[in-house]
Amino acid sequence: SSGIAGQTYSLHNYEGPGKYTITLTIDDDCNVTLGSYSSYFICIDSISSNAAQNVLRKLYIGDRVVKIDNSAFKNHYALNSVSMNQGLMTLDDECFKYSSIEFMTIPSGVEAIPYSVFAACGRLRNVSLPTSVQNLDQYSIYQCNVLKRLNLKNVTNPQSRAVSSDNAISEIVVNADIAYIPNYFCSDCTGLERVVFLGKVKTLYSGALSGCYSLKTVDLTHCEAVPTLQDTTTFNGVSSDLEILVPAALADEWKAATNWVNLASYIKGV
């Protein structure tokens, strides 16, 4: 192996085609970041980069790995299994984008899911977010079309399109501390049927629930005042039998409020 400016790489000659296990042993006094900004984690001489990205199938991240860098496992189309240690603290942008991961448990020290970390992971069926994860960046869980469940009860800072175009998700429960629902937050989730807001929502921004054609219930019953609706695109393309559940005492005021008036037929006091 060689180290250059803090980066280490290793060269190995394989005897022939086959299945191999690569083990990287880390010294006790070291902390390691996997990947180097926008570089492929595995490169193979004599074959194309795309083919090289199809060789890694399973990944076990053990002790003293504290970060997975930008794009480290992006486009590793054959990568379907990843296990992470509890010492991992940071995931960087796009680090698993376009991979074939099926299940993912994020370690408890991770506080954010950055930009496009799981974007277009077409086989991702379950992602478990620990209570430490509070931030979901743009496109962090995007176009994961077999993902059916996602618990956002601990997330306090979602960004635009953080959970978008995930067509198999049927229900999303939103943290009580989230008062401002960002632009296109869970837009184009065509299988989404129910959204529950556990908190006192103050503003829903443009397109937040747009393109959710199967949406049947939006529960806003925890609100103590009518939230601001930035414009009517928030609910573009929703089902004709949608019910927007609101506190009964606010129902009349809600139906008459700016922009909400255009959705009055959907609003139901409970």
PDB file of C-alpha atoms in Angstrom:
ATOM      1  CA  SER A   1       0.000   0.000   0.000  1.00  0.00           C
ATOM      2  CA  SER A   2       0.984   3.624  -0.404  1.00  0.00           C
ATOM      3  CA  GLY A   3      -0.002   6.814   1.339  1.00  0.00           C
ATOM      4  CA  ILE A   4      -0.068  10.205  -0.376  1.00  0.00           C
ATOM      5  CA  ALA A   5      -1.214  13.378   1.427  1.00  0.00           C
ATOM      6  CA  GLY A   6      -3.216  11.342   3.899  1.00  0.00           C
ATOM      7  CA  GLN A   7      -4.706   9.061   1.235  1.00  0.00           C
ATOM      8  CA  THR A   8      -3.902   5.366   1.072  1.00  0.00           C
ATOM      9  CA  TYR A   9      -4.363   2.949  -1.790  1.00  0.00           C
ATOM     10  CA  SER A  10      -3.510  -0.713  -2.258  1.00  0.00           C
ATOM     11  CA  LEU A  11      -2.576  -2.709  -5.376  1.00  0.00           C
ATOM     12  CA  HIS A  12      -3.134  -6.421  -5.788  1.00  0.00           C
ATOM     13  CA  ASN A  13      -2.764  -8.916  -8.625  1.00  0.00           C
ATOM     14  CA  TYR A  14      -5.455 -11.606  -8.709  1.00  0.00           C
ATOM     15  CA  GLU A  15      -4.680 -15.036 -10.107  1.00  0.00           C
ATOM     16  CA  GLY A  16      -7.920 -15.248 -12.078  1.00  0.00           C
ATOM     17  CA  PRO A  17     -11.636 -14.679 -12.071  1.00  0.00           C
ATOM     18  CA  GLY A  18     -13.530 -15.687  -8.915  1.00  0.00           C
ATOM     19  CA  LYS A  19     -15.035 -14.491  -5.664  1.00  0.00           C
ATOM     20  CA  TYR A  20     -12.638 -12.695  -3.349  1.00  0.00           C
ATOM     21  CA  THR A  21     -12.862 -11.148   0.113  1.00  0.00           C
ATOM     22  CA  ILE A  22     -10.797  -7.983   0.579  1.00  0.00           C
ATOM     23  CA  THR A  23      -9.933  -7.208   4.209  1.00  0.00           C
ATOM     24  CA  LEU A  24      -8.463  -3.850   5.233  1.00  0.00           C
ATOM     25  CA  THR A  25      -6.914  -3.872   8.719  1.00  0.00           C
ATOM     26  CA  ILE A  26      -6.739  -0.516  10.493  1.00  0.00           C
ATOM     27  CA  ASP A  27      -4.130   0.321  13.135  1.00  0.00           C
ATOM     28  CA  ASP A  28      -5.475   0.922  16.639  1.00  0.00           C
ATOM     29  CA  ASP A  29      -4.360   4.558  16.657  1.00  0.00           C
ATOM     30  CA  CYS A  30      -6.065   5.451  13.354  1.00  0.00           C
ATOM     31  CA  ASN A  31      -9.479   6.683  12.271  1.00  0.00           C
ATOM     32  CA  VAL A  32     -10.315   6.118   8.620  1.00  0.00           C
ATOM     33  CA  THR A  33     -12.490   7.653   5.920  1.00  0.00           C
ATOM     34  CA  LEU A  34     -13.556   5.296   3.139  1.00  0.00           C
ATOM     35  CA  GLY A  35     -13.318   6.751  -0.344  1.00  0.00           C
ATOM     36  CA  SER A  36     -11.817   9.914  -1.695  1.00  0.00           C
ATOM     37  CA  TYR A  37     -13.903  12.763  -3.009  1.00  0.00           C
ATOM     38  CA  SER A  38     -15.688  11.614  -6.179  1.00  0.00           C
ATOM     39  CA  SER A  39     -13.260   8.690  -6.695  1.00  0.00           C
ATOM     40  CA  TYR A  40     -14.322   5.069  -7.135  1.00  0.00           C
ATOM     41  CA  PHE A  41     -13.609   2.884  -4.133  1.00  0.00           C
ATOM     42  CA  ILE A  42     -12.566  -0.073  -6.324  1.00  0.00           C
ATOM     43  CA  CYS A  43     -10.759   0.260  -9.658  1.00  0.00           C
ATOM     44  CA  ILE A  44      -9.656  -2.639 -11.827  1.00  0.00           C
ATOM     45  CA  ASP A  45      -7.044  -2.359 -14.538  1.00  0.00           C
ATOM     46  CA  SER A  46      -7.920  -3.450 -18.079  1.00  0.00           C
ATOM     47  CA  ILE A  47     -11.691  -3.147 -17.692  1.00  0.00           C
ATOM     48  CA  SER A  48     -13.930  -0.119 -17.854  1.00  0.00           C
ATOM     49  CA  SER A  49     -14.921   1.882 -14.781  1.00  0.00           C
ATOM     50  CA  ASN A  50     -18.525   0.740 -15.174  1.00  0.00           C
ATOM     51  CA  ALA A  51     -17.492  -2.904 -15.101  1.00  0.00           C
ATOM     52  CA  ALA A  52     -15.252  -2.310 -12.086  1.00  0.00           C
ATOM     53  CA  GLN A  53     -18.214  -0.906 -10.190  1.00  0.00           C
ATOM     54  CA  ASN A  54     -20.069  -4.184 -10.660  1.00  0.00           C
ATOM     55  CA  VAL A  55     -17.637  -6.355  -8.715  1.00  0.00           C
ATOM     56  CA  LEU A  56     -18.372  -5.332  -5.117  1.00  0.00           C
ATOM     57  CA  ARG A  57     -21.312  -7.290  -3.675  1.00  0.00           C
ATOM     58  CA  LYS A  58     -21.052  -7.021   0.122  1.00  0.00           C
ATOM     59  CA  LEU A  59     -19.479  -4.477   2.440  1.00  0.00           C
ATOM     60  CA  TYR A  60     -18.768  -4.781   6.164  1.00  0.00           C
ATOM     61  CA  ILE A  61     -17.543  -1.579   7.791  1.00  0.00           C
ATOM     62  CA  GLY A  62     -15.827  -2.382  11.059  1.00  0.00           C
ATOM     63  CA  ASP A  63     -14.215  -0.413  13.886  1.00  0.00           C
ATOM     64  CA  ARG A  64     -12.397   2.902  13.421  1.00  0.00           C
ATOM     65  CA  VAL A  65     -14.090   3.821  10.156  1.00  0.00           C
ATOM     66  CA  VAL A  66     -15.641   7.181  11.037  1.00  0.00           C
ATOM     67  CA  LYS A  67     -16.705   8.518   7.621  1.00  0.00           C
ATOM     68  CA  ILE A  68     -17.783   7.391   4.157  1.00  0.00           C
ATOM     69  CA  ASP A  69     -16.709  10.066   1.698  1.00  0.00           C
ATOM     70  CA  ASN A  70     -18.479  11.710  -1.217  1.00  0.00           C
ATOM     71  CA  SER A  71     -19.524   9.209  -3.914  1.00  0.00           C
ATOM     72  CA  ALA A  72     -17.432   6.405  -2.346  1.00  0.00           C
ATOM     73  CA  PHE A  73     -19.854   3.670  -3.438  1.00  0.00           C
ATOM     74  CA  LYS A  74     -21.852   5.577  -6.023  1.00  0.00           C
ATOM     75  CA  ASN A  75     -22.732   3.503  -9.091  1.00  0.00           C
ATOM     76  CA  HIS A  76     -21.714   0.257  -7.388  1.00  0.00           C
ATOM     77  CA  TYR A  77     -24.685  -1.414  -8.999  1.00  0.00           C
ATOM     78  CA  ALA A  78     -23.963  -4.893  -7.609  1.00  0.00           C
ATOM     79  CA  LEU A  79     -23.543  -3.753  -3.992  1.00  0.00           C
ATOM     80  CA  ASN A  80     -26.549  -5.233  -2.170  1.00  0.00           C
ATOM     81  CA  SER A  81     -25.450  -5.652   1.446  1.00  0.00           C
ATOM     82  CA  VAL A  82     -23.840  -3.117   3.793  1.00  0.00           C
ATOM     83  CA  SER A  83     -23.179  -3.463   7.522  1.00  0.00           C
ATOM     84  CA  MET A  84     -21.873  -0.500   9.508  1.00  0.00           C
ATOM     85  CA  ASN A  85     -20.216  -0.228  12.906  1.00  0.00           C
ATOM     86  CA  GLN A  86     -21.485   2.061  15.641  1.00  0.00           C
ATOM     87  CA  GLY A  87     -18.368   4.234  15.398  1.00  0.00           C
ATOM     88  CA  LEU A  88     -19.343   5.611  12.002  1.00  0.00           C
ATOM     89  CA  MET A  89     -20.244   9.294  12.390  1.00  0.00           C
ATOM     90  CA  THR A  90     -20.580  10.768   8.902  1.00  0.00           C
ATOM     91  CA  LEU A  91     -22.029   9.879   5.516  1.00  0.00           C
ATOM     92  CA  ASP A  92     -21.124  12.218   2.673  1.00  0.00           C
ATOM     93  CA  ASP A  93     -23.057  13.218  -0.464  1.00  0.00           C
ATOM     94  CA  GLU A  94     -24.091  10.483  -2.920  1.00  0.00           C
ATOM     95  CA  CYS A  95     -22.044   7.830  -1.125  1.00  0.00           C
ATOM     96  CA  PHE A  96     -24.503   5.008  -1.967  1.00  0.00           C
ATOM     97  CA  LYS A  97     -26.326   6.545  -4.936  1.00  0.00           C
ATOM     98  CA  TYR A  98     -27.376   4.024  -7.621  1.00  0.00           C
ATOM     99  CA  SER A  99     -26.336   1.043  -5.506  1.00  0.00           C
ATOM    100  CA  SER A 100     -28.459  -2.102  -5.081  1.00  0.00           C
ATOM    101  CA  ILE A 101     -28.612  -2.058  -1.272  1.00  0.00           C
ATOM    102  CA  GLU A 102     -31.756  -3.760   0.028  1.00  0.00           C
ATOM    103  CA  PHE A 103     -31.611  -3.033   3.774  1.00  0.00           C
ATOM    104  CA  MET A 104     -29.753  -0.335   5.670  1.00  0.00           C
ATOM    105  CA  THR A 105     -29.405   0.391   9.387  1.00  0.00           C
ATOM    106  CA  ILE A 106     -27.755   3.742  10.042  1.00  0.00           C
ATOM    107  CA  PRO A 107     -25.501   3.782  13.149  1.00  0.00           C
ATOM    108  CA  SER A 108     -26.665   5.836  16.109  1.00  0.00           C
ATOM    109  CA  GLY A 109     -23.895   8.457  15.863  1.00  0.00           C
ATOM    110  CA  VAL A 110     -24.910   9.691  12.409  1.00  0.00           C
ATOM    111  CA  GLU A 111     -26.818  13.003  12.566  1.00  0.00           C
ATOM    112  CA  ALA A 112     -27.564  13.705   8.905  1.00  0.00           C
ATOM    113  CA  ILE A 113     -28.438  11.964   5.660  1.00  0.00           C
ATOM    114  CA  PRO A 114     -26.748  14.262   3.113  1.00  0.00           C
ATOM    115  CA  TYR A 115     -27.552  15.054  -0.492  1.00  0.00           C
ATOM    116  CA  SER A 116     -28.565  12.034  -2.607  1.00  0.00           C
ATOM    117  CA  VAL A 117     -27.056   9.426  -0.260  1.00  0.00           C
ATOM    118  CA  PHE A 118     -29.722   6.880  -1.221  1.00  0.00           C
ATOM    119  CA  ALA A 119     -30.941   8.448  -4.452  1.00  0.00           C
ATOM    120  CA  ALA A 120     -32.118   5.927  -7.058  1.00  0.00           C
ATOM    121  CA  CYS A 121     -31.398   2.910  -4.868  1.00  0.00           C
ATOM    122  CA  GLY A 122     -33.998   0.893  -6.719  1.00  0.00           C
ATOM    123  CA  ARG A 123     -33.830  -2.180  -4.464  1.00  0.00           C
ATOM    124  CA  LEU A 124     -33.849  -0.426  -1.077  1.00  0.00           C
ATOM    125  CA  ARG A 125     -36.676  -1.997   0.935  1.00  0.00           C
ATOM    126  CA  ASN A 126     -35.944  -0.690   4.398  1.00  0.00           C
ATOM    127  CA  VAL A 127     -33.796   2.054   5.887  1.00  0.00           C
ATOM    128  CA  SER A 128     -33.676   2.387   9.656  1.00  0.00           C
ATOM    129  CA  LEU A 129     -32.869   5.894  10.893  1.00  0.00           C
ATOM    130  CA  PRO A 130     -31.628   6.218  14.497  1.00  0.00           C
ATOM    131  CA  THR A 131     -32.883   8.908  16.854  1.00  0.00           C
ATOM    132  CA  SER A 132     -29.664  10.850  16.213  1.00  0.00           C
ATOM    133  CA  VAL A 133     -30.594  11.571  12.573  1.00  0.00           C
ATOM    134  CA  GLN A 134     -32.260  14.976  12.488  1.00  0.00           C
ATOM    135  CA  ASN A 135     -31.323  16.300   9.044  1.00  0.00           C
ATOM    136  CA  LEU A 136     -32.464  15.009   5.669  1.00  0.00           C
ATOM    137  CA  ASP A 137     -30.828  16.880   2.813  1.00  0.00           C
ATOM    138  CA  GLN A 138     -32.207  17.310  -0.706  1.00  0.00           C
ATOM    139  CA  TYR A 139     -32.859  14.050  -2.568  1.00  0.00           C
ATOM    140  CA  SER A 140     -31.446  12.064   0.358  1.00  0.00           C
ATOM    141  CA  ILE A 141     -34.064   9.316  -0.029  1.00  0.00           C
ATOM    142  CA  TYR A 142     -35.190   9.788  -3.629  1.00  0.00           C
ATOM    143  CA  GLN A 143     -36.576   7.399  -6.246  1.00  0.00           C
ATOM    144  CA  CYS A 144     -36.339   4.389  -3.936  1.00  0.00           C
ATOM    145  CA  ASN A 145     -39.277   2.714  -5.585  1.00  0.00           C
ATOM    146  CA  VAL A 146     -39.588  -0.435  -3.473  1.00  0.00           C
ATOM    147  CA  LEU A 147     -39.146   1.346  -0.104  1.00  0.00           C
ATOM    148  CA  LYS A 148     -42.460   0.868   1.712  1.00  0.00           C
ATOM    149  CA  ARG A 149     -41.834   2.315   5.168  1.00  0.00           C
ATOM    150  CA  LEU A 150     -39.965   5.325   6.454  1.00  0.00           C
ATOM    151  CA  ASN A 151     -40.038   6.609  10.023  1.00  0.00           C
ATOM    152  CA  LEU A 152     -39.378  10.350  10.213  1.00  0.00           C
ATOM    153  CA  LYS A 153     -40.539  10.807  13.802  1.00  0.00           C
ATOM    154  CA  ASN A 154     -37.079  11.973  14.909  1.00  0.00           C
ATOM    155  CA  VAL A 155     -36.171  14.073  11.870  1.00  0.00           C
ATOM    156  CA  THR A 156     -36.427  17.805  12.607  1.00  0.00           C
ATOM    157  CA  ASN A 157     -34.814  19.410   9.561  1.00  0.00           C
ATOM    158  CA  PRO A 158     -35.911  17.971   6.201  1.00  0.00           C
ATOM    159  CA  GLN A 159     -34.952  19.809   3.018  1.00  0.00           C
ATOM    160  CA  SER A 160     -36.668  20.202  -0.343  1.00  0.00           C
ATOM    161  CA  ARG A 161     -37.412  16.845  -2.029  1.00  0.00           C
ATOM    162  CA  ALA A 162     -35.809  14.954   0.853  1.00  0.00           C
ATOM    163  CA  VAL A 163     -38.350  12.146   0.418  1.00  0.00           C
ATOM    164  CA  SER A 164     -39.575  12.392  -3.156  1.00  0.00           C
ATOM    165  CA  SER A 165     -40.583  10.008  -5.941  1.00  0.00           C
ATOM    166  CA  ASP A 166     -40.571   7.031  -3.557  1.00  0.00           C
ATOM    167  CA  ASN A 167     -43.518   5.307  -5.148  1.00  0.00           C
ATOM    168  CA  ALA A 168     -44.023   2.368  -2.773  1.00  0.00           C
ATOM    169  CA  ILE A 169     -44.273   4.347   0.486  1.00  0.00           C
ATOM    170  CA  SER A 170     -47.868   4.350   1.738  1.00  0.00           C
ATOM    171  CA  GLU A 171     -47.551   6.363   4.976  1.00  0.00           C
ATOM    172  CA  ILE A 172     -45.272   9.067   6.345  1.00  0.00           C
ATOM    173  CA  VAL A 173     -45.372  10.316   9.935  1.00  0.00           C
ATOM    174  CA  VAL A 174     -43.730  13.722  10.386  1.00  0.00           C
ATOM    175  CA  ASN A 175     -41.934  14.797  13.580  1.00  0.00           C
ATOM    176  CA  ALA A 176     -43.764  17.064  16.031  1.00  0.00           C
ATOM    177  CA  ASP A 177     -40.868  19.575  15.918  1.00  0.00           C
ATOM    178  CA  ILE A 178     -41.245  20.254  12.194  1.00  0.00           C
ATOM    179  CA  ALA A 179     -43.299  23.429  11.783  1.00  0.00           C
ATOM    180  CA  TYR A 180     -42.262  24.337   8.230  1.00  0.00           C
ATOM    181  CA  ILE A 181     -42.858  21.750   5.497  1.00  0.00           C
ATOM    182  CA  PRO A 182     -40.341  22.434   2.694  1.00  0.00           C
ATOM    183  CA  ASN A 183     -40.905  22.703  -1.052  1.00  0.00           C
ATOM    184  CA  TYR A 184     -41.704  19.355  -2.681  1.00  0.00           C
ATOM    185  CA  PHE A 185     -40.891  17.583   0.590  1.00  0.00           C
ATOM    186  CA  CYS A 186     -42.527  14.254  -0.339  1.00  0.00           C
ATOM    187  CA  SER A 187     -43.774  15.121  -3.810  1.00  0.00           C
ATOM    188  CA  ASP A 188     -44.449  12.526  -6.509  1.00  0.00           C
ATOM    189  CA  CYS A 189     -44.750   9.640  -4.051  1.00  0.00           C
ATOM    190  CA  THR A 190     -47.471   8.083  -6.160  1.00  0.00           C
ATOM    191  CA  GLY A 191     -48.305   5.292  -3.686  1.00  0.00           C
ATOM    192  CA  LEU A 192     -48.525   7.560  -0.649  1.00  0.00           C
ATOM    193  CA  GLU A 193     -51.947   7.284   1.003  1.00  0.00           C
ATOM    194  CA  ARG A 194     -51.552   8.921   4.401  1.00  0.00           C
ATOM    195  CA  VAL A 195     -49.452  11.711   5.909  1.00  0.00           C
ATOM    196  CA  VAL A 196     -49.631  12.491   9.626  1.00  0.00           C
ATOM    197  CA  PHE A 197     -48.147  15.716  10.976  1.00  0.00           C
ATOM    198  CA  LEU A 198     -47.554  15.274  14.702  1.00  0.00           C
ATOM    199  CA  GLY A 199     -46.739  18.915  15.336  1.00  0.00           C
ATOM    200  CA  LYS A 200     -48.149  22.415  15.075  1.00  0.00           C
ATOM    201  CA  VAL A 201     -47.441  23.059  11.393  1.00  0.00           C
ATOM    202  CA  LYS A 202     -47.055  26.752  10.590  1.00  0.00           C
ATOM    203  CA  THR A 203     -46.336  26.746   6.838  1.00  0.00           C
ATOM    204  CA  LEU A 204     -46.637  24.302   3.956  1.00  0.00           C
ATOM    205  CA  TYR A 205     -44.506  25.418   1.027  1.00  0.00           C
ATOM    206  CA  SER A 206     -45.000  24.965  -2.707  1.00  0.00           C
ATOM    207  CA  GLY A 207     -45.488  21.444  -4.011  1.00  0.00           C
ATOM    208  CA  ALA A 208     -44.910  19.763  -0.621  1.00  0.00           C
ATOM    209  CA  LEU A 209     -47.452  17.015  -1.360  1.00  0.00           C
ATOM    210  CA  SER A 210     -47.881  17.504  -5.083  1.00  0.00           C
ATOM    211  CA  GLY A 211     -48.097  14.530  -7.425  1.00  0.00           C
ATOM    212  CA  CYS A 212     -49.168  12.174  -4.617  1.00  0.00           C
ATOM    213  CA  TYR A 213     -52.026  10.763  -6.667  1.00  0.00           C
ATOM    214  CA  SER A 214     -53.086   8.108  -4.148  1.00  0.00           C
ATOM    215  CA  LEU A 215     -53.185  10.431  -1.126  1.00  0.00           C
ATOM    216  CA  LYS A 216     -56.346   9.828   0.910  1.00  0.00           C
ATOM    217  CA  THR A 217     -55.597  11.423   4.289  1.00  0.00           C
ATOM    218  CA  VAL A 218     -53.573  14.384   5.487  1.00  0.00           C
ATOM    219  CA  ASP A 219     -53.793  14.654   9.270  1.00  0.00           C
ATOM    220  CA  LEU A 220     -53.253  18.199  10.580  1.00  0.00           C
ATOM    221  CA  THR A 221     -55.294  17.735  13.759  1.00  0.00           C
ATOM    222  CA  HIS A 222     -52.378  18.677  16.026  1.00  0.00           C
ATOM    223  CA  CYS A 223     -52.411  22.267  14.746  1.00  0.00           C
ATOM    224  CA  GLU A 224     -53.561  25.024  17.109  1.00  0.00           C
ATOM    225  CA  ALA A 225     -53.887  27.641  14.344  1.00  0.00           C
ATOM    226  CA  VAL A 226     -54.446  27.550  10.595  1.00  0.00           C
ATOM    227  CA  PRO A 227     -51.031  27.182   8.919  1.00  0.00           C
ATOM    228  CA  THR A 228     -49.985  29.291   5.975  1.00  0.00           C
ATOM    229  CA  LEU A 229     -50.397  27.574   2.608  1.00  0.00           C
ATOM    230  CA  GLN A 230     -47.856  29.197   0.307  1.00  0.00           C
ATOM    231  CA  ASP A 231     -49.893  28.376  -2.790  1.00  0.00           C
ATOM    232  CA  THR A 232     -52.257  25.734  -4.135  1.00  0.00           C
ATOM    233  CA  THR A 233     -49.444  23.758  -5.794  1.00  0.00           C
ATOM    234  CA  THR A 234     -48.878  22.142  -2.390  1.00  0.00           C
ATOM    235  CA  PHE A 235     -51.651  19.679  -3.239  1.00  0.00           C
ATOM    236  CA  ASN A 236     -51.386  19.551  -7.041  1.00  0.00           C
ATOM    237  CA  GLY A 237     -52.621  16.301  -8.537  1.00  0.00           C
ATOM    238  CA  VAL A 238     -54.026  14.765  -5.356  1.00  0.00           C
ATOM    239  CA  SER A 239     -56.953  12.335  -5.333  1.00  0.00           C
ATOM    240  CA  SER A 240     -60.516  13.648  -5.554  1.00  0.00           C
ATOM    241  CA  ASP A 241     -61.403  11.739  -2.354  1.00  0.00           C
ATOM    242  CA  LEU A 242     -58.640  13.303  -0.272  1.00  0.00           C
ATOM    243  CA  GLU A 243     -59.556  14.299   3.284  1.00  0.00           C
ATOM    244  CA  ILE A 244     -57.576  17.023   5.044  1.00  0.00           C
ATOM    245  CA  LEU A 245     -58.304  16.436   8.718  1.00  0.00           C
ATOM    246  CA  VAL A 246     -58.186  19.531  10.933  1.00  0.00           C
ATOM    247  CA  PRO A 247     -59.384  20.434  14.443  1.00  0.00           C
ATOM    248  CA  ALA A 248     -63.177  20.892  14.383  1.00  0.00           C
ATOM    249  CA  ALA A 249     -62.904  24.274  16.119  1.00  0.00           C
ATOM    250  CA  LEU A 250     -60.752  25.609  13.265  1.00  0.00           C
ATOM    251  CA  ALA A 251     -62.584  24.038  10.331  1.00  0.00           C
ATOM    252  CA  ASP A 252     -64.596  27.073   9.206  1.00  0.00           C
ATOM    253  CA  GLU A 253     -61.637  29.438   9.534  1.00  0.00           C
ATOM    254  CA  TRP A 254     -59.456  26.903   7.692  1.00  0.00           C
ATOM    255  CA  LYS A 255     -61.847  26.633   4.751  1.00  0.00           C
ATOM    256  CA  ALA A 256     -61.883  30.426   4.346  1.00  0.00           C
ATOM    257  CA  ALA A 257     -58.139  31.032   4.714  1.00  0.00           C
ATOM    258  CA  THR A 258     -55.923  32.216   1.851  1.00  0.00           C
ATOM    259  CA  ASN A 259     -55.267  29.413  -0.664  1.00  0.00           C
ATOM    260  CA  TRP A 260     -56.979  26.902   1.638  1.00  0.00           C
ATOM    261  CA  VAL A 261     -60.294  28.241   0.314  1.00  0.00           C
ATOM    262  CA  ASN A 262     -59.535  26.461  -2.964  1.00  0.00           C
ATOM    263  CA  LEU A 263     -59.324  23.175  -1.045  1.00  0.00           C
ATOM    264  CA  ALA A 264     -62.388  23.730   1.137  1.00  0.00           C
ATOM    265  CA  SER A 265     -64.172  20.646  -0.174  1.00  0.00           C
ATOM    266  CA  TYR A 266     -61.323  18.438   1.080  1.00  0.00           C
ATOM    267  CA  ILE A 267     -61.186  19.925   4.591  1.00  0.00           C
ATOM    268  CA  LYS A 268     -62.922  17.991   7.366  1.00  0.00           C
ATOM    269  CA  GLY A 269     -63.135  19.047  11.009  1.00  0.00           C
ATOM    270  CA  VAL A 270     -62.684  16.223  13.545  1.00  0.00           C
TER     271      VAL A 270
END
